Amino acid sequence: MMLIRLTYFSYNRLNDWYASKDRGVAEILATSVANNLRDCITGALICHDRWFVQELEGAEDKVSAAFERILRDQRHRDVSLVTMQAVSARRFPNFAMACLLPHEDNCDLFRHYGEDEIFDPRKMRADRLSDLIEAMADRGTTGGQAWMKKPAMNAA
Ligand SMILES: Cc1cc2nc3c(=O)[nH]c(=O)nc-3n(C[C@H](O)[C@H](O)[C@H](O)COP(=O)(O)O)c2cc1C
């Protein structure tokens, strides 16, 4: 199986659909985890107030199919594909979709990798965006619900 890693960012529209953003994030994650476990996709999603940044990794056909669904989703807009590349190993083998929320313990990372006070993925190089996701994951995923942390089955 050819392992693919796809990275994109998009503009968060949860405010247009949900009274509470937390509710929106929880719904997205519930669907994502269920589908990704089924499709052996792993990855991480930064849920910033204004932006989503997501990495999906898995078999090419499964990742492409998930991305096509994601592109059509009205809960975000202006989805920009950053990279889609073959990789030799998964970066998030234990997460069907890790949820990375900005908080006081990791907000320095947005400044460090974004090189700006205001986080704007449009201004970032692809490798810096990827490094930001990895650094946030290293600081720990947030949310705490067990279903977010369920490991992917049969992950390569
Ligand atoms: C920011 C964002 C990230 C998402 N990530 C995933 C994902 O990793 N996997 C997935 O299957 N759906 C993801 N979704 C949801 C899809 O857009 C779509 O609603 C879902 O795949 C439909 O699944 P269903 O056909 O089982 O209802 C995401 C949506 C958003 C807005």
Coordinates of C-alpha atoms and ligand atoms in Angstrom, one line a residue:
M1 CA 0.0 0.0 0.0
M2 CA 1.3 3.4 -0.9
L3 CA 1.1 5.7 2.2
I4 CA 0.0 9.3 1.5
R5 CA 0.1 12.3 3.7
L6 CA -2.2 15.2 2.8
T7 CA -2.0 18.6 4.4
Y8 CA -4.5 21.4 3.9
F9 CA -5.8 24.5 5.7
S10 CA -9.2 26.1 5.5
Y11 CA -11.2 29.0 7.0
N12 CA -13.3 27.9 10.0
R13 CA -17.0 28.6 9.6
L14 CA -18.2 26.9 12.8
N15 CA -19.6 30.2 14.0
D16 CA -22.1 30.2 11.1
W17 CA -23.5 26.8 12.0
Y18 CA -23.2 26.3 15.7
A19 CA -24.1 28.3 18.8
S20 CA -21.0 26.8 20.4
K21 CA -17.7 26.1 18.6
D22 CA -17.0 23.2 21.0
R23 CA -20.1 21.5 19.8
G24 CA -19.0 21.9 16.2
V25 CA -15.6 20.5 16.9
A26 CA -17.0 17.6 18.7
E27 CA -19.4 16.8 15.8
I28 CA -16.6 17.0 13.3
L29 CA -14.4 14.7 15.4
A30 CA -17.1 12.2 16.0
T31 CA -17.6 11.7 12.3
S32 CA -13.9 11.9 11.5
V33 CA -12.9 9.3 14.1
A34 CA -15.7 6.8 13.0
N35 CA -14.8 7.2 9.3
N36 CA -11.1 7.2 9.7
L37 CA -11.1 4.1 11.9
R38 CA -13.1 2.4 9.1
D39 CA -10.7 3.7 6.4
C40 CA -7.4 3.2 8.3
I41 CA -6.8 7.0 8.1
T42 CA -4.8 8.7 10.9
G43 CA -4.0 12.3 11.4
A44 CA -4.4 15.5 13.3
L45 CA -6.6 18.6 13.1
I46 CA -5.8 22.0 14.5
C47 CA -9.1 23.7 15.4
H48 CA -8.1 27.4 15.6
D49 CA -10.7 30.1 16.1
R50 CA -10.3 31.2 12.5
W51 CA -8.6 28.3 10.8
F52 CA -8.5 24.6 10.5
V53 CA -5.2 22.9 9.6
Q54 CA -5.4 19.1 9.0
E55 CA -3.1 16.3 8.1
L56 CA -4.6 13.0 6.9
E57 CA -2.4 9.9 6.3
G58 CA -3.4 6.6 4.8
A59 CA -4.0 4.7 1.5
E60 CA -4.2 7.1 -1.4
D61 CA -7.7 6.2 -2.4
K62 CA -9.1 6.5 1.1
V63 CA -7.3 9.8 1.8
S64 CA -8.5 11.2 -1.5
A65 CA -12.1 10.1 -0.8
A66 CA -12.0 11.7 2.6
F67 CA -10.6 14.9 1.2
E68 CA -13.3 15.1 -1.4
R69 CA -16.0 14.9 1.3
I70 CA -14.1 17.5 3.4
L71 CA -13.9 19.8 0.3
R72 CA -17.7 19.8 0.1
D73 CA -18.3 20.5 3.8
Q74 CA -19.9 23.8 4.5
R75 CA -18.5 24.1 8.0
H76 CA -15.4 25.6 6.5
R77 CA -14.5 27.4 3.3
D78 CA -11.5 28.2 1.0
V79 CA -9.9 24.8 1.5
S80 CA -6.3 25.1 0.3
L81 CA -4.3 21.9 -0.4
V82 CA -0.8 22.4 0.9
T83 CA 0.9 19.1 0.1
M84 CA 0.0 15.5 -0.8
Q85 CA 3.0 13.3 -0.8
A86 CA 4.0 9.7 -0.5
V87 CA 5.6 9.0 2.9
S88 CA 7.3 6.0 4.4
A89 CA 5.7 6.1 7.9
R90 CA 2.7 7.6 9.7
R91 CA 3.3 10.6 11.9
F92 CA 0.2 10.0 13.9
P93 CA -0.1 6.2 14.0
N94 CA -2.1 6.2 17.2
F95 CA -4.7 8.8 16.3
A96 CA -7.7 8.3 14.1
M97 CA -7.9 12.1 14.3
A98 CA -6.0 13.9 17.1
C99 CA -7.7 17.2 18.1
L100 CA -5.2 20.0 18.6
L101 CA -6.8 23.1 20.3
P102 CA -4.9 26.3 20.9
H103 CA -4.5 27.1 24.6
E104 CA -2.0 28.8 26.9
D105 CA 0.4 25.9 26.9
N106 CA 0.9 25.9 23.1
C107 CA 0.1 29.4 21.9
D108 CA 3.8 30.2 21.7
L109 CA 4.0 27.6 18.9
F110 CA 1.7 29.7 16.6
R111 CA 4.1 32.6 17.0
H112 CA 7.2 30.5 16.6
Y113 CA 6.2 28.6 13.5
G114 CA 4.0 31.4 12.0
E115 CA 6.7 34.1 12.6
D116 CA 3.8 36.5 13.3
E117 CA 1.6 37.6 16.1
I118 CA -1.6 36.6 14.2
F119 CA -1.7 33.0 13.0
D120 CA -2.3 32.9 9.2
P121 CA -1.5 29.6 7.5
R122 CA -1.7 31.4 4.1
K123 CA 1.6 33.1 4.9
M124 CA 3.4 30.0 6.1
R125 CA 5.7 27.6 4.2
A126 CA 4.4 24.1 3.9
D127 CA 7.2 22.6 6.0
R128 CA 6.6 25.2 8.8
L129 CA 2.9 24.3 8.8
S130 CA 3.7 20.6 9.1
D131 CA 6.2 21.3 11.9
L132 CA 3.6 23.3 13.7
I133 CA 1.1 20.4 13.7
E134 CA 3.8 18.0 14.9
A135 CA 5.0 20.4 17.6
M136 CA 1.4 20.9 18.9
A137 CA 0.9 17.1 18.9
D138 CA 4.1 16.7 20.9
R139 CA 2.7 19.1 23.5
G140 CA -0.3 16.9 23.8
T141 CA -3.8 16.6 22.3
T142 CA -6.6 18.3 24.0
G143 CA -10.2 17.6 24.5
G144 CA -9.8 14.5 26.6
Q145 CA -12.7 12.4 25.3
A146 CA -11.6 8.8 25.0
W147 CA -13.1 8.5 21.5
M148 CA -10.7 11.1 20.2
K149 CA -7.8 9.0 21.4
K150 CA -8.9 5.7 20.1
P151 CA -6.1 4.2 18.1
A152 CA -6.5 3.5 14.4
M153 CA -7.0 -0.2 13.7
N154 CA -4.6 -1.8 11.3
A155 CA -2.5 1.4 10.9
A156 CA 0.5 0.8 8.8
Ligands
LIG1 C1 -12.3 20.6 9.3 C2 -12.9 19.3 9.0 C3 -12.2 18.1 9.1 C4 -12.8 16.9 8.8 N1 -12.1 15.8 8.9 C5 -12.6 14.6 8.5 C6 -11.9 13.4 8.5 O1 -10.7 13.4 8.9 N2 -12.5 12.3 8.1 C7 -13.8 12.2 7.6 O2 -14.2 11.2 7.2 N3 -14.5 13.4 7.6 C8 -14.0 14.5 8.0 N4 -14.7 15.7 8.1 C9 -16.2 15.5 7.8 C10 -16.5 15.5 6.3 O3 -16.4 16.8 5.8 C11 -17.8 14.9 6.0 O4 -18.8 15.6 6.7 C12 -17.9 13.4 6.5 O5 -16.8 12.7 6.1 C13 -19.2 12.8 6.0 O6 -19.2 11.5 6.5 P1 -20.5 10.6 6.4 O7 -20.7 10.4 4.9 O8 -20.2 9.3 7.2 O9 -21.7 11.4 7.1 C14 -14.2 16.9 8.4 C15 -14.9 18.1 8.3 C16 -14.3 19.3 8.6 C17 -15.1 20.6 8.5

